[in-house]
Amino acid sequence: MQANIRAHWKGSLKTGKGHFTSKNPLLHETGYHFSEQHPNKRTSVPEEFLAAAHTACFNMTFAMILSQNGLEANFITTECTITYSGDQVSHATLHVNASISDISQDEFTRLIKEAKELCPIGRAFNYPVSITSELFSHSQNE
């Protein structure tokens, strides 16, 4: 069994905001922000919450790391796939697409790895996390 959700983030950690995309209509287009909560949106699918939490936390952690390095993303979109084996989560896969001006591929890869290691939600769970990423030039995100 797998659960899948996509989180999109735009802007810095403090001024940016994001939204989730999901096949579940209760979670689809639900926004998230560093200082806002949306208590009127609910779902009863825990694996989607896990994926949502992981993607949103990763995006905000990555935005923070970018800010600490004098950078800001034009956008960060992270997709999380949660895989179950038996009755437990066995693995999570994050796929990150981002557009960031003035960053090299090597620096992008380094900062993605740093965000993966620092993401509080990712660190909170006892399952392996793999990550893939794609850096888009500014003209590709338009």
CSV table of N, CA and C in Angstrom, one decimal:
chain,number,residue,atom,x,y,z
A,1,MET,N,0.8,-1.2,0.0
A,1,MET,CA,0.0,0.0,0.0
A,1,MET,C,0.9,1.2,0.0
A,2,GLN,N,0.5,2.3,-0.7
A,2,GLN,CA,1.2,3.5,-0.7
A,2,GLN,C,0.2,4.7,-0.6
A,3,ALA,N,0.7,5.7,0.0
A,3,ALA,CA,-0.1,7.0,0.1
A,3,ALA,C,0.8,8.1,-0.6
A,4,ASN,N,0.1,9.0,-1.3
A,4,ASN,CA,0.9,9.9,-2.1
A,4,ASN,C,0.2,11.3,-1.9
A,5,ILE,N,1.1,12.3,-1.7
A,5,ILE,CA,0.6,13.7,-1.6
A,5,ILE,C,1.7,14.6,-2.1
A,6,ARG,N,1.3,15.7,-2.6
A,6,ARG,CA,2.2,16.7,-3.1
A,6,ARG,C,2.0,18.0,-2.3
A,7,ALA,N,3.1,18.6,-1.9
A,7,ALA,CA,3.1,19.9,-1.3
A,7,ALA,C,3.9,20.9,-2.1
A,8,HIS,N,3.3,22.1,-2.3
A,8,HIS,CA,4.0,23.1,-3.1
A,8,HIS,C,4.2,24.3,-2.1
A,9,TRP,N,5.4,24.9,-2.2
A,9,TRP,CA,5.8,26.0,-1.4
A,9,TRP,C,6.3,27.1,-2.2
A,10,LYS,N,6.0,28.3,-1.9
A,10,LYS,CA,6.4,29.5,-2.6
A,10,LYS,C,6.9,30.5,-1.6
A,11,GLY,N,8.1,31.0,-1.7
A,11,GLY,CA,8.6,32.1,-0.9
A,11,GLY,C,9.5,31.6,0.2
A,12,SER,N,9.8,32.5,1.1
A,12,SER,CA,10.7,32.2,2.2
A,12,SER,C,9.9,31.5,3.3
A,13,LEU,N,10.6,31.1,4.4
A,13,LEU,CA,10.0,30.4,5.5
A,13,LEU,C,8.9,31.3,6.1
A,14,LYS,N,9.2,32.5,6.4
A,14,LYS,CA,8.3,33.4,7.2
A,14,LYS,C,7.2,34.0,6.3
A,15,THR,N,7.5,34.3,5.1
A,15,THR,CA,6.5,35.0,4.3
A,15,THR,C,5.9,34.1,3.2
A,16,GLY,N,6.5,32.9,3.0
A,16,GLY,CA,5.9,32.0,2.0
A,16,GLY,C,4.7,31.3,2.4
A,17,LYS,N,4.1,30.6,1.5
A,17,LYS,CA,3.0,29.7,1.8
A,17,LYS,C,2.9,28.6,0.8
A,18,GLY,N,2.2,27.6,1.2
A,18,GLY,CA,2.1,26.4,0.3
A,18,GLY,C,0.7,25.8,0.3
A,19,HIS,N,0.5,24.8,-0.5
A,19,HIS,CA,-0.8,24.1,-0.5
A,19,HIS,C,-0.5,22.6,-0.8
A,20,PHE,N,-1.4,21.7,-0.4
A,20,PHE,CA,-1.3,20.3,-0.7
A,20,PHE,C,-2.2,20.0,-1.9
A,21,THR,N,-1.8,19.0,-2.7
A,21,THR,CA,-2.5,18.5,-3.8
A,21,THR,C,-2.7,17.0,-3.5
A,22,SER,N,-3.9,16.5,-3.5
A,22,SER,CA,-4.2,15.1,-3.1
A,22,SER,C,-5.4,14.6,-3.9
A,23,LYS,N,-5.5,13.3,-4.0
A,23,LYS,CA,-6.7,12.7,-4.6
A,23,LYS,C,-7.9,12.8,-3.6
A,24,ASN,N,-7.5,12.9,-2.3
A,24,ASN,CA,-8.5,13.0,-1.3
A,24,ASN,C,-9.1,14.5,-1.3
A,25,PRO,N,-10.4,14.6,-1.6
A,25,PRO,CA,-11.0,16.0,-1.7
A,25,PRO,C,-11.0,16.8,-0.4
A,26,LEU,N,-10.9,16.1,0.7
A,26,LEU,CA,-10.8,16.8,2.0
A,26,LEU,C,-9.5,17.5,2.2
A,27,LEU,N,-8.4,17.0,1.6
A,27,LEU,CA,-7.1,17.6,1.7
A,27,LEU,C,-6.6,18.4,0.5
A,28,HIS,N,-7.3,18.1,-0.6
A,28,HIS,CA,-6.9,18.8,-1.9
A,28,HIS,C,-7.0,20.3,-1.7
A,29,GLU,N,-5.9,21.0,-2.1
A,29,GLU,CA,-5.8,22.5,-2.1
A,29,GLU,C,-5.8,23.0,-0.7
A,30,THR,N,-5.6,22.2,0.4
A,30,THR,CA,-5.5,22.7,1.7
A,30,THR,C,-4.1,23.5,1.8
A,31,GLY,N,-4.2,24.7,2.3
A,31,GLY,CA,-3.0,25.5,2.5
A,31,GLY,C,-2.2,25.3,3.7
A,32,TYR,N,-1.0,25.6,3.7
A,32,TYR,CA,-0.2,25.6,4.9
A,32,TYR,C,0.8,26.8,4.9
A,33,HIS,N,1.2,27.2,6.1
A,33,HIS,CA,2.0,28.4,6.2
A,33,HIS,C,2.7,28.2,7.5
A,34,PHE,N,3.9,28.9,7.6
A,34,PHE,CA,4.7,28.8,8.9
A,34,PHE,C,3.9,29.2,10.1
A,35,SER,N,3.0,30.2,10.0
A,35,SER,CA,2.3,30.7,11.2
A,35,SER,C,0.8,30.6,11.1
A,36,GLU,N,0.2,29.9,10.1
A,36,GLU,CA,-1.2,29.7,10.0
A,36,GLU,C,-1.6,28.2,10.1
A,37,GLN,N,-2.7,27.9,10.6
A,37,GLN,CA,-3.3,26.6,10.6
A,37,GLN,C,-4.7,26.6,10.0
A,38,HIS,N,-5.1,25.5,9.4
A,38,HIS,CA,-6.4,25.4,8.8
A,38,HIS,C,-7.2,24.3,9.5
A,39,PRO,N,-7.8,24.6,10.6
A,39,PRO,CA,-8.5,23.6,11.4
A,39,PRO,C,-9.8,23.1,10.8
A,40,ASN,N,-10.3,23.8,9.8
A,40,ASN,CA,-11.6,23.4,9.2
A,40,ASN,C,-11.4,22.3,8.2
A,41,LYS,N,-10.2,21.9,7.8
A,41,LYS,CA,-9.9,20.9,6.8
A,41,LYS,C,-9.6,19.6,7.6
A,42,ARG,N,-10.2,18.5,7.3
A,42,ARG,CA,-10.0,17.3,8.0
A,42,ARG,C,-9.9,16.1,7.1
A,43,THR,N,-9.2,15.1,7.5
A,43,THR,CA,-9.2,13.8,6.8
A,43,THR,C,-9.0,12.7,7.8
A,44,SER,N,-9.4,11.5,7.4
A,44,SER,CA,-9.2,10.4,8.3
A,44,SER,C,-8.2,9.4,7.8
A,45,VAL,N,-7.4,9.8,6.8
A,45,VAL,CA,-6.4,8.9,6.2
A,45,VAL,C,-5.0,9.2,6.8
A,46,PRO,N,-4.6,8.5,7.9
A,46,PRO,CA,-3.3,8.8,8.6
A,46,PRO,C,-2.1,8.8,7.7
A,47,GLU,N,-2.0,7.9,6.7
A,47,GLU,CA,-0.9,7.9,5.8
A,47,GLU,C,-0.8,9.1,5.0
A,48,GLU,N,-1.9,9.7,4.6
A,48,GLU,CA,-1.8,11.0,3.9
A,48,GLU,C,-1.3,12.1,4.8
A,49,PHE,N,-1.7,12.1,6.0
A,49,PHE,CA,-1.2,13.1,7.0
A,49,PHE,C,0.3,12.9,7.2
A,50,LEU,N,0.7,11.7,7.2
A,50,LEU,CA,2.2,11.5,7.4
A,50,LEU,C,2.9,12.0,6.1
A,51,ALA,N,2.4,11.7,4.9
A,51,ALA,CA,3.0,12.2,3.7
A,51,ALA,C,2.9,13.7,3.7
A,52,ALA,N,1.8,14.3,4.0
A,52,ALA,CA,1.6,15.7,4.0
A,52,ALA,C,2.6,16.4,5.0
A,53,ALA,N,2.6,15.8,6.2
A,53,ALA,CA,3.5,16.4,7.2
A,53,ALA,C,5.0,16.4,6.7
A,54,HIS,N,5.4,15.3,6.1
A,54,HIS,CA,6.8,15.1,5.7
A,54,HIS,C,7.1,16.1,4.6
A,55,THR,N,6.2,16.2,3.6
A,55,THR,CA,6.4,17.2,2.5
A,55,THR,C,6.5,18.6,2.9
A,56,ALA,N,5.5,19.0,3.7
A,56,ALA,CA,5.4,20.4,4.2
A,56,ALA,C,6.6,20.7,5.0
A,57,CYS,N,7.0,19.8,5.9
A,57,CYS,CA,8.2,20.1,6.8
A,57,CYS,C,9.4,20.1,6.0
A,58,PHE,N,9.6,19.2,5.0
A,58,PHE,CA,10.8,19.3,4.2
A,58,PHE,C,10.8,20.6,3.4
A,59,ASN,N,9.7,21.0,2.8
A,59,ASN,CA,9.8,22.3,2.1
A,59,ASN,C,10.1,23.5,3.0
A,60,MET,N,9.6,23.5,4.2
A,60,MET,CA,9.9,24.6,5.0
A,60,MET,C,11.3,24.5,5.5
A,61,THR,N,11.8,23.3,5.8
A,61,THR,CA,13.2,23.2,6.2
A,61,THR,C,14.2,23.6,5.1
A,62,PHE,N,13.8,23.2,3.8
A,62,PHE,CA,14.6,23.6,2.7
A,62,PHE,C,14.6,25.1,2.5
A,63,ALA,N,13.4,25.7,2.6
A,63,ALA,CA,13.3,27.2,2.5
A,63,ALA,C,14.2,27.9,3.6
A,64,MET,N,14.2,27.3,4.8
A,64,MET,CA,15.0,27.9,5.8
A,64,MET,C,16.5,27.8,5.5
A,65,ILE,N,16.9,26.6,5.0
A,65,ILE,CA,18.3,26.4,4.7
A,65,ILE,C,18.7,27.3,3.5
A,66,LEU,N,17.8,27.5,2.5
A,66,LEU,CA,18.1,28.4,1.4
A,66,LEU,C,18.3,29.8,2.0
A,67,SER,N,17.4,30.2,2.8
A,67,SER,CA,17.5,31.6,3.4
A,67,SER,C,18.8,31.8,4.2
A,68,GLN,N,19.2,30.8,4.9
A,68,GLN,CA,20.5,30.8,5.7
A,68,GLN,C,21.7,31.0,4.7
A,69,ASN,N,21.5,30.6,3.5
A,69,ASN,CA,22.6,30.6,2.5
A,69,ASN,C,22.4,31.8,1.5
A,70,GLY,N,21.5,32.7,1.9
A,70,GLY,CA,21.2,33.9,1.0
A,70,GLY,C,20.5,33.6,-0.2
A,71,LEU,N,19.7,32.6,-0.2
A,71,LEU,CA,18.9,32.2,-1.4
A,71,LEU,C,17.5,32.1,-1.1
A,72,GLU,N,16.6,32.2,-2.2
A,72,GLU,CA,15.2,32.0,-2.0
A,72,GLU,C,14.7,31.3,-3.2
A,73,ALA,N,13.8,30.3,-3.0
A,73,ALA,CA,13.3,29.5,-4.1
A,73,ALA,C,12.2,30.3,-4.8
A,74,ASN,N,12.2,30.1,-6.1
A,74,ASN,CA,11.0,30.6,-6.9
A,74,ASN,C,9.8,29.7,-6.6
A,75,PHE,N,10.1,28.4,-6.5
A,75,PHE,CA,9.2,27.4,-6.0
A,75,PHE,C,9.9,26.1,-5.6
A,76,ILE,N,9.3,25.4,-4.6
A,76,ILE,CA,9.7,24.1,-4.2
A,76,ILE,C,8.5,23.2,-4.2
A,77,THR,N,8.5,22.1,-4.9
A,77,THR,CA,7.4,21.2,-4.9
A,77,THR,C,8.0,19.8,-4.5
A,78,THR,N,7.5,19.2,-3.5
A,78,THR,CA,7.9,18.0,-3.0
A,78,THR,C,6.8,17.0,-3.0
A,79,GLU,N,7.1,15.8,-3.5
A,79,GLU,CA,6.1,14.7,-3.5
A,79,GLU,C,6.6,13.6,-2.6
A,80,CYS,N,5.8,13.1,-1.7
A,80,CYS,CA,6.2,12.0,-0.8
A,80,CYS,C,5.4,10.8,-1.0
A,81,THR,N,6.0,9.7,-1.2
A,81,THR,CA,5.3,8.4,-1.3
A,81,THR,C,5.7,7.5,-0.1
A,82,ILE,N,4.7,7.1,0.6
A,82,ILE,CA,4.9,6.3,1.8
A,82,ILE,C,4.6,4.9,1.4
A,83,THR,N,5.5,4.0,1.7
A,83,THR,CA,5.3,2.5,1.4
A,83,THR,C,5.1,1.7,2.7
A,84,TYR,N,4.2,0.9,2.6
A,84,TYR,CA,3.9,0.0,3.8
A,84,TYR,C,4.3,-1.4,3.4
A,85,SER,N,4.8,-2.1,4.4
A,85,SER,CA,5.1,-3.6,4.4
A,85,SER,C,4.4,-4.2,5.6
A,86,GLY,N,3.4,-5.0,5.4
A,86,GLY,CA,2.7,-5.6,6.5
A,86,GLY,C,1.9,-4.5,7.2
A,87,ASP,N,2.1,-4.3,8.4
A,87,ASP,CA,1.4,-3.3,9.2
A,87,ASP,C,2.2,-2.1,9.6
A,88,GLN,N,3.3,-1.8,8.9
A,88,GLN,CA,4.1,-0.7,9.3
A,88,GLN,C,4.7,0.0,8.0
A,89,VAL,N,5.0,1.3,8.2
A,89,VAL,CA,5.7,2.1,7.2
A,89,VAL,C,7.1,1.5,7.0
A,90,SER,N,7.4,1.1,5.8
A,90,SER,CA,8.8,0.6,5.6
A,90,SER,C,9.7,1.5,4.9
A,91,HIS,N,9.2,2.6,4.3
A,91,HIS,CA,10.0,3.5,3.5
A,91,HIS,C,9.2,4.7,3.1
A,92,ALA,N,10.0,5.8,2.9
A,92,ALA,CA,9.4,7.0,2.4
A,92,ALA,C,10.3,7.5,1.3
A,93,THR,N,9.7,8.0,0.2
A,93,THR,CA,10.5,8.5,-0.9
A,93,THR,C,10.0,10.0,-1.1
A,94,LEU,N,11.0,10.9,-1.1
A,94,LEU,CA,10.7,12.3,-1.4
A,94,LEU,C,11.2,12.6,-2.8
A,95,HIS,N,10.5,13.3,-3.6
A,95,HIS,CA,10.9,13.8,-4.9
A,95,HIS,C,10.7,15.3,-4.9
A,96,VAL,N,11.8,16.0,-5.1
A,96,VAL,CA,11.8,17.5,-4.9
A,96,VAL,C,12.1,18.1,-6.3
A,97,ASN,N,11.2,19.0,-6.7
A,97,ASN,CA,11.4,19.9,-7.9
A,97,ASN,C,11.5,21.3,-7.4
A,98,ALA,N,12.5,22.0,-7.8
A,98,ALA,CA,12.6,23.4,-7.3
A,98,ALA,C,13.2,24.3,-8.4
A,99,SER,N,12.9,25.5,-8.3
A,99,SER,CA,13.5,26.6,-9.1
A,99,SER,C,14.1,27.6,-8.2
A,100,ILE,N,15.4,27.7,-8.3
A,100,ILE,CA,16.2,28.6,-7.4
A,100,ILE,C,17.2,29.4,-8.3
A,101,SER,N,17.1,30.7,-8.3
A,101,SER,CA,18.1,31.5,-9.1
A,101,SER,C,19.4,31.5,-8.4
A,102,ASP,N,20.5,31.5,-9.2
A,102,ASP,CA,21.8,31.7,-8.8
A,102,ASP,C,22.3,30.6,-7.8
A,103,ILE,N,22.0,29.3,-8.2
A,103,ILE,CA,22.5,28.2,-7.4
A,103,ILE,C,23.1,27.2,-8.4
A,104,SER,N,24.2,26.6,-8.0
A,104,SER,CA,24.8,25.6,-8.8
A,104,SER,C,24.1,24.2,-8.5
A,105,GLN,N,24.3,23.3,-9.4
A,105,GLN,CA,23.7,21.9,-9.2
A,105,GLN,C,24.4,21.3,-7.9
A,106,ASP,N,25.7,21.5,-7.7
A,106,ASP,CA,26.3,20.9,-6.6
A,106,ASP,C,25.8,21.5,-5.3
A,107,GLU,N,25.6,22.8,-5.2
A,107,GLU,CA,25.1,23.5,-4.0
A,107,GLU,C,23.7,23.0,-3.8
A,108,PHE,N,22.9,22.9,-4.8
A,108,PHE,CA,21.5,22.5,-4.7
A,108,PHE,C,21.4,21.1,-4.1
A,109,THR,N,22.3,20.2,-4.6
A,109,THR,CA,22.3,18.8,-4.1
A,109,THR,C,22.7,18.8,-2.7
A,110,ARG,N,23.7,19.6,-2.3
A,110,ARG,CA,24.2,19.6,-0.9
A,110,ARG,C,23.1,20.1,0.0
A,111,LEU,N,22.4,21.2,-0.4
A,111,LEU,CA,21.4,21.8,0.5
A,111,LEU,C,20.1,20.9,0.6
A,112,ILE,N,19.8,20.1,-0.5
A,112,ILE,CA,18.7,19.2,-0.4
A,112,ILE,C,19.1,18.1,0.6
A,113,LYS,N,20.3,17.6,0.6
A,113,LYS,CA,20.7,16.5,1.5
A,113,LYS,C,20.7,17.1,3.0
A,114,GLU,N,21.1,18.3,3.1
A,114,GLU,CA,21.0,19.0,4.5
A,114,GLU,C,19.6,19.1,5.0
A,115,ALA,N,18.7,19.5,4.1
A,115,ALA,CA,17.3,19.6,4.5
A,115,ALA,C,16.7,18.3,4.8
A,116,LYS,N,17.1,17.2,4.1
A,116,LYS,CA,16.6,15.9,4.4
A,116,LYS,C,17.1,15.5,5.8
A,117,GLU,N,18.3,15.7,6.2
A,117,GLU,CA,18.9,15.4,7.5
A,117,GLU,C,18.3,16.2,8.6
A,118,LEU,N,17.9,17.5,8.3
A,118,LEU,CA,17.4,18.4,9.4
A,118,LEU,C,15.9,18.4,9.5
A,119,CYS,N,15.2,17.9,8.6
A,119,CYS,CA,13.7,17.9,8.6
A,119,CYS,C,13.2,17.2,9.9
A,120,PRO,N,12.5,18.0,10.8
A,120,PRO,CA,12.1,17.4,12.1
A,120,PRO,C,11.1,16.2,11.9
A,121,ILE,N,10.2,16.3,10.9
A,121,ILE,CA,9.2,15.2,10.7
A,121,ILE,C,9.9,14.0,10.2
A,122,GLY,N,10.8,14.2,9.2
A,122,GLY,CA,11.6,13.0,8.7
A,122,GLY,C,12.4,12.3,9.7
A,123,ARG,N,13.0,13.1,10.6
A,123,ARG,CA,13.8,12.5,11.7
A,123,ARG,C,13.0,11.9,12.8
A,124,ALA,N,11.7,12.2,12.9
A,124,ALA,CA,10.8,11.7,13.9
A,124,ALA,C,10.4,10.3,13.7
A,125,PHE,N,10.5,9.8,12.5
A,125,PHE,CA,10.0,8.4,12.2
A,125,PHE,C,11.2,7.5,12.0
A,126,ASN,N,11.0,6.2,12.3
A,126,ASN,CA,12.0,5.2,12.2
A,126,ASN,C,11.9,4.4,10.9
A,127,TYR,N,11.9,5.1,9.8
A,127,TYR,CA,11.9,4.4,8.5
A,127,TYR,C,12.9,5.1,7.6
A,128,PRO,N,13.5,4.3,6.6
A,128,PRO,CA,14.4,5.0,5.7
A,128,PRO,C,13.7,5.9,4.8
A,129,VAL,N,14.4,7.0,4.4
A,129,VAL,CA,13.9,8.0,3.5
A,129,VAL,C,14.9,8.1,2.3
A,130,SER,N,14.5,7.9,1.1
A,130,SER,CA,15.3,8.2,0.0
A,130,SER,C,14.8,9.5,-0.7
A,131,ILE,N,15.7,10.1,-1.4
A,131,ILE,CA,15.3,11.4,-2.0
A,131,ILE,C,15.9,11.5,-3.4
A,132,THR,N,15.1,12.1,-4.3
A,132,THR,CA,15.5,12.5,-5.7
A,132,THR,C,15.2,13.9,-5.8
A,133,SER,N,15.9,14.6,-6.7
A,133,SER,CA,15.6,16.0,-6.9
A,133,SER,C,15.9,16.5,-8.3
A,134,GLU,N,15.3,17.6,-8.7
A,134,GLU,CA,15.4,18.2,-10.0
A,134,GLU,C,15.4,19.7,-9.8
A,135,LEU,N,16.5,20.3,-10.4
A,135,LEU,CA,16.6,21.8,-10.3
A,135,LEU,C,16.2,22.3,-11.7
A,136,PHE,N,15.2,23.2,-11.7
A,136,PHE,CA,14.7,23.8,-12.9
A,136,PHE,C,15.3,25.2,-13.0
A,137,SER,N,15.6,25.6,-14.2
A,137,SER,CA,16.1,27.0,-14.5
A,137,SER,C,14.9,27.9,-14.3
A,138,HIS,N,15.1,29.2,-14.0
A,138,HIS,CA,14.0,30.1,-13.8
A,138,HIS,C,13.0,30.1,-14.9
A,139,SER,N,13.4,30.0,-16.2
A,139,SER,CA,12.5,30.1,-17.3
A,139,SER,C,11.6,28.9,-17.4
A,140,GLN,N,12.0,27.7,-16.8
A,140,GLN,CA,11.2,26.5,-16.8
A,140,GLN,C,10.0,26.6,-15.9
A,141,ASN,N,10.0,27.4,-14.9
A,141,ASN,CA,8.9,27.4,-13.9
A,141,ASN,C,7.8,28.4,-14.4
A,142,GLU,N,7.9,29.1,-15.4
A,142,GLU,CA,6.9,30.0,-15.9
A,142,GLU,C,5.8,29.3,-16.6
